[in-house]
Amino acid sequence: MKKVEIITRTFKLDDIKAALSEIGIKGMTVSEVKGFGRQGGHKEVYRGAEYQVDFVVKVKIEVVVEDARVADVIAAASKAARTGQVGDGKIFVLPVEEVVRIRTGETGDAAV
Amino acid sequence: MKKVEIITRTFKLDDIKAALSEIGIKGMTVSEVKGFGRQGGHKEVYRGAEYQVDFVVKVKIEVVVEDARVADVIAAASKAARTGQVGDGKIFVLPVEEVVRIRTGETGDAAV
Amino acid sequence: MKKVEIITRTFKLDDIKAALSEIGIKGMTVSEVKGFGRQGGHKEVYRGAEYQVDFVVKVKIEVVVEDARVADVIAAASKAARTGQVGDGKIFVLPVEEVVRIRTGETGDAAV
Amino acid sequence: MNAADTAFVLISAALVMFMTPGLALFYGGMVRSKNVLATIMQSFILLGLVSIIWAVCGYSLAFGTDQGGIIGSLEYLFLNGVGMEAGPFSETIPHLAFMIFQCMFAVITPALITGAFAERMKFGGFLVFTTLWILVVYAPMAHWVWGKGWMAEMGALDFAGGAVVHMSSAAAALAATVVMGKRKGHGSTAFIPHNLPMTVLGAGILWFGWFGFNAGSALAADGFAANAFVTTHMAAAAAALAWILMEKLHSGKATTLGAASGAVAGLVAITPAAGYVTVMPAIIIGLGGGVFCFLGVLLKGKLGYDDSLDVVGVHGVGGTWGAIATGLFASINKTTGLFYGNPSQLWIQLASVAATWAFCFIASLILFKLVDATVGLRANAEEQDRGMDLSEHNETAYQA
Amino acid sequence: MNAADTAFVLISAALVMFMTPGLALFYGGMVRSKNVLATIMQSFILLGLVSIIWAVCGYSLAFGTDQGGIIGSLEYLFLNGVGMEAGPFSETIPHLAFMIFQCMFAVITPALITGAFAERMKFGGFLVFTTLWILVVYAPMAHWVWGKGWMAEMGALDFAGGAVVHMSSAAAALAATVVMGKRKGHGSTAFIPHNLPMTVLGAGILWFGWFGFNAGSALAADGFAANAFVTTHMAAAAAALAWILMEKLHSGKATTLGAASGAVAGLVAITPAAGYVTVMPAIIIGLGGGVFCFLGVLLKGKLGYDDSLDVVGVHGVGGTWGAIATGLFASINKTTGLFYGNPSQLWIQLASVAATWAFCFIASLILFKLVDATVGLRANAEEQDRGMDLSEHNETAYQA
Amino acid sequence: MNAADTAFVLISAALVMFMTPGLALFYGGMVRSKNVLATIMQSFILLGLVSIIWAVCGYSLAFGTDQGGIIGSLEYLFLNGVGMEAGPFSETIPHLAFMIFQCMFAVITPALITGAFAERMKFGGFLVFTTLWILVVYAPMAHWVWGKGWMAEMGALDFAGGAVVHMSSAAAALAATVVMGKRKGHGSTAFIPHNLPMTVLGAGILWFGWFGFNAGSALAADGFAANAFVTTHMAAAAAALAWILMEKLHSGKATTLGAASGAVAGLVAITPAAGYVTVMPAIIIGLGGGVFCFLGVLLKGKLGYDDSLDVVGVHGVGGTWGAIATGLFASINKTTGLFYGNPSQLWIQLASVAATWAFCFIASLILFKLVDATVGLRANAEEQDRGMDLSEHNETAYQA
Ligand SMILES: Nc1ncnc2c1ncn2[C@@H]1O[C@H](COP(=O)(O)OP(=O)(O)O)[C@@H](O)[C@H]1O
Ligand SMILES: Nc1ncnc2c1ncn2[C@@H]1O[C@H](COP(=O)(O)OP(=O)(O)O)[C@@H](O)[C@H]1O
Ligand SMILES: Nc1ncnc2c1ncn2[C@@H]1O[C@H](COP(=O)(O)OP(=O)(O)O)[C@@H](O)[C@H]1O
């Protein structure tokens, strides 16, 4: 099992969710993060004082899948998330050694 | 060392924390996430327009522990989190190669 | 590739970001988390009722880097984050099997 | 008819109207974020529901010609005969102005009750209960005290609603906790206010509007109005200080929620007395309000019932103390209390307190039981977990 | 001159002023959090911009001596001759008091329009458009109806601004949606309100301020003011109930946003009628306002245009219904409507409705096109993605 | 005695009271979320603390019979002799009404100071400082200007508190920054407002309440009140525009915080002049207020002191400009300024400005030093890191 972490633009979440659904992914976990990267940030001004805000709000999508499906997930998510502009984000794949479904106690492939 | 990630219902946080304390876990890190899964979401209505909200607010608990304690953590957390209804969530176990306690520079088992 | 997760005090974020920039790290992802640990929490009082709040707000910084740079990252982040008081937090290193830059499709070292 | 008095009472009515959204925020800030809309809604919608009931028959029941001391006649049904000329309750303002000023009191009173069953009340049951309560409890109470009913005849003093507004709603609140039981998680979960700036804003609006409530109750822009205005302000001030002093002694720190709660406690306590006492007694009444209501709120923890937002502790204790204090300190506006040589006033006040609590508690209890058995009152555990905003209204208060 | 009327109108002007920040919150709560400041700003800054335009020439154009029924003279340019003595529009209050009371109406009217183009309007274009609109649309409309212009001559009844305020802004809103098109993501993204307690607070402030708007329009603290106060309140109450009842029937649950929207719909509907009808007709007008505006908002979904915050559905439908209802129910203040034996009043009302929509829509459309072609109106897709707060104002509303 | 004036002053007092919660929100939105309650508390609790001090002896010190131009007598201790009849400062309203109207000014003035030391002040020290400051600084200032003291004798004009309220609080603010130093992280951390809609709401409430502040200061519902109402509104409007224009020139974009700040700057600037100038000069005063206060705030960045929320930049600069402008533009209400042929008025104004700054700065400095040395003023670095809400009040403002 692998965990695929997709860090990308927030407004792409719905598209990615749809793309993953289409290839049969049934579950995922999403959180709001702040990203620092090449994309740069923006300027904010409060009472004449300028602040450079470096981070950009991004969304992080975590999907745990069987090893065999990792490539599909990467392909589907990349396609849905790509705009071609700096800031499209990254996909990281991490090994997962065990998965448990709390409700049933099932483990392994049966649990995702 | 392993990282155990528990994704479950928010109102179970206190119970899980207590259960893990009981088996001697001294630290954990918690974040609020949105989960998509079998549980389904809910309907919201604003000025007559209906929106299907797919995600459910969940809590993610991350605990890094020695390899030997993983089974205990899974058992304790599963027990505390289980309601038997769809949406109880998942537990993922990931390998951790190094742990450092920032304050002291200790590493490995001594650091968690 | 490794993922270095740094969990530490929120007000150290800027310092750590600067320290990592200095050693050439170009990207990272940050989220707000609640930490439970040795540091303990605080008391809150609402209309005479006292509540013990166990968690402390912490920041989690995730940096994916080439294996060779892990030690540098740990050293830089530790130095920037250390106050010497309980609650300085932890650094975890996890293996990463694949990295993709969504914008270009680049993978591996070229993608971070 | 007098244009100045009319202007004063109309603006006062607007101020009292503003208290209901203020209360919605005061309460809304104290619940968990998943219940804030449902809590706000239970106040806000009463501006709709109670106003219409008031126009249809509530006003007539309360202020129609007295029928044996018990209730008003039906002569003002649908506000028939309530017009631009002066009415029987004030010679200097249009009857419509008096009616609408009173309407705002009828709106906020049942809104006060909602603090007791916050985070677990079903909306349908709430609407039915409130409709019945206005007719069965509020209209009679208003009639007895202000509509020339038996309490007025007896000589009970209640300038702006210690009994009609505060004790009555607190008695209903107590009945609610008896019938509805505790919120899911009571005793194990921490019920921490989700937005205290919202609560302080609500308290600020309440304090502001209370000038209309109390000074407006003089029904004229005169020295009595000025006196009621000042006593109101000073009692609130004293109570805010008293409450945070109690906090300092009790747990070491003054809190913002304490200052806001104390101010409201002081405003409650001075309400029955505002037009009958001078400023220094008002400060004493305020100090008492802060201290007694703080203790009243603590008592809840001891007794273990779940009055979510302390309606009994604040409005019950404060209203009762204010009614008694009126019997002690009354000295102006043709009244005298115990400390000014008239012990009988104190007995009258005590009698009216006892009667108000007894009547309002029992009547409310019956109404709650009735609605519980028919329409239903209490959200189940799962609905409470999801939050009342989603369960009852299909809405979420905040989006990131 | 009469001090009571002066006090009443000045306080009323303050109440109407307060409606603009109230509207800012009402609208601000309904947009996404990345657009809340820009939305608030478009109301708040009009307290600055329109007030100054009003002092410089707007007041004179609206209320200067009538020039052929079309426009006022320039005699009051820079408020020259508008002083502490009574003016031509009221004998009992200073001319300055009348001027500033009217100023507050001029401020809030273009603020109402902003709901239509929320989340996609550029700030510069907005300022230019509004400046032109006040001079080209609002000042003439105010003159025609209240400044002894042709609509007044024709006998059209508009007590506090059904045509001048609500239909005019709704017609401009409709023109805005035509010229500006939809927000990015319309149809695919969910545009969910980011902070509904903020919206309810805004609605509460609007309701509170509306007493100044409608009762203050009597320009005297008399029985007519009391009547307008009561009709205003009762219509809002009835409409809040009607709206949530429609919701219950339509999607199964009453919502807090529905209660707030309904209240505003009722306030809109009663505005032209407040001083001409009695209480029971006001309740009927309110019920109609709630039902029709709810349906008007639903219609938007069917027709597919993007009136972000339902200016047309609420102010257009409500204002139109109110103007017609005035022709049906008018019975006091020397007026009579169809149901009181004067069918011609209904025709006059219908004519004024048609003329108002036609003039305001066409003139606004031309102004929008003009500004679009010169300064520019619409933020591009990337700016909308970042949010108008950052794109237009370099600010972020909330920090964790 | 006159009921209309009484109604007007009482409602005005209520409006001024509402400014203090408004200020709490205005300031509260500008701090970081961990300090919002402590900031709100420092305004809110003064409704308690200062009101009681005012009743006990503050009012008497300020408005008791003049003692050598310096201070009032103790005749009104505990409000003894302040009753329902007219007092020495106004023939047409109850003495109590005058007293409570003035009380509200005494409450908000020290609340203004709190912006200077926000995010680092200990609550205990704050209470002690404020108590002393009301007695040692505010009461004398109020006496000198409005209580027939030496500044009044000298002929200094200060209609509603340019010196008494704004310069005095700004001088104390400056002293605070000297004694207390900077917040932890000043210069390295970004201190970004955590909730700007809250700040705009606060500004809206301040603007609304300011009508009571300035028009109410006429103490009668007459043409002067109408004039003050209009000058107040127009100055705020002009200043809001001026401020955002400066922003546009300075950093390219107008901001919402700028519009809100500008409005407050204009309100400050017109305060001393409101009853003495006509409308067009008021607009000029407003424009000046917007420009000068914007520059004043920028200056802080240059000088490097840490006046957290710009009390000096807004109230100091605005109040001073307003006092001088009064000497330039005064023309009504039996006054004349330089531009109307009376250069001596300008000298008087300059003298009163200098005296106010000198006295208030030095006296405040001494008081801060005194409290610092005894009770303590400044939260340590760790407390500032946790946030003042937790450190000082055991509370958290928001829960998810
Ligand atoms: N080395 C890294 N480790 C963790 N997160 C990263 C790393 N590099 C980039 N990110 C995340 O990816 C986001 C996009 O990266 P950025 O460099 O801006 O653009 P791009 O991915 O198009 O090159 C960042 O905002 C950050 O959240
Ligand atoms: N494949 C997955 N990868 C990551 N998170 C998942 C995955 N499947 C489920 N989850 C998380 O677990 C939560 C519960 O899953 P769900 O399918 O609703 O119920 P259950 O775990 O009872 O089968 C989801 O809301 C989501 O946060
Ligand atoms: N075993 C663990 N797994 C995951 N997170 C942990 C663990 N132990 C500690 N943490 C995180 O590190 C933070 C700091 O830990 P704490 O024990 O308070 O201090 P220190 O790191 O100085 O020993 C905690 O608040 C928590 O977020």
Short mmCIF file of C-alpha atoms and ligand atoms in Angstrom, two decimals, chain B residues 27-29 62-64 101 103 112, chain C residues 7 35-39 58 86-90 92, ligand 3:
data_model
loop_
_atom_site.label_atom_id
_atom_site.label_comp_id
_atom_site.label_asym_id
_atom_site.label_seq_id
_atom_site.Cartn_x
_atom_site.Cartn_y
_atom_site.Cartn_z
CA GLY B 27 2.78 12.58 22.70
CA MET B 28 0.67 12.97 19.60
CA THR B 29 -0.19 15.53 16.98
CA GLU B 62 -0.52 11.16 14.28
CA VAL B 63 1.49 9.13 16.78
CA VAL B 64 5.07 8.12 16.27
CA ARG B 101 13.65 15.74 19.79
CA ARG B 103 14.99 20.47 22.53
CA VAL B 112 9.42 10.11 21.24
CA ILE C 7 6.50 19.88 14.52
CA GLY C 35 0.08 18.99 19.89
CA PHE C 36 -0.22 16.84 22.97
CA GLY C 37 2.97 16.11 24.82
CA ARG C 38 5.01 16.78 27.87
CA GLN C 39 4.52 20.53 27.59
CA LYS C 58 1.87 23.89 16.98
CA VAL C 86 9.78 21.64 26.91
CA GLY C 87 7.60 21.82 23.80
CA ASP C 88 10.24 22.53 21.19
CA GLY C 89 8.84 19.55 19.33
CA LYS C 90 10.01 16.77 17.09
CA PHE C 92 10.39 12.88 11.90
N1 LIG G 3 5.06 10.43 19.78
C1 LIG G 3 4.67 11.55 19.14
N2 LIG G 3 4.06 11.42 17.95
C2 LIG G 3 3.67 12.51 17.27
N3 LIG G 3 3.84 13.77 17.73
C3 LIG G 3 4.45 13.95 18.91
C4 LIG G 3 4.89 12.87 19.67
N4 LIG G 3 5.46 13.34 20.81
C5 LIG G 3 5.36 14.69 20.73
N5 LIG G 3 4.78 15.06 19.61
C6 LIG G 3 4.54 16.44 19.17
O1 LIG G 3 5.60 17.25 19.60
C7 LIG G 3 5.14 18.32 20.40
C8 LIG G 3 6.13 18.63 21.48
O2 LIG G 3 6.26 17.57 22.37
P1 LIG G 3 6.51 17.77 23.94
O3 LIG G 3 6.51 16.41 24.55
O4 LIG G 3 5.51 18.75 24.45
O5 LIG G 3 7.89 18.49 24.08
P2 LIG G 3 9.36 18.08 23.64
O6 LIG G 3 9.31 17.80 22.18
O7 LIG G 3 10.15 19.30 23.99
O8 LIG G 3 9.73 16.90 24.43
C9 LIG G 3 3.80 17.86 20.88
O9 LIG G 3 2.97 18.96 21.16
C10 LIG G 3 3.29 17.02 19.74
O10 LIG G 3 2.72 17.84 18.74
#
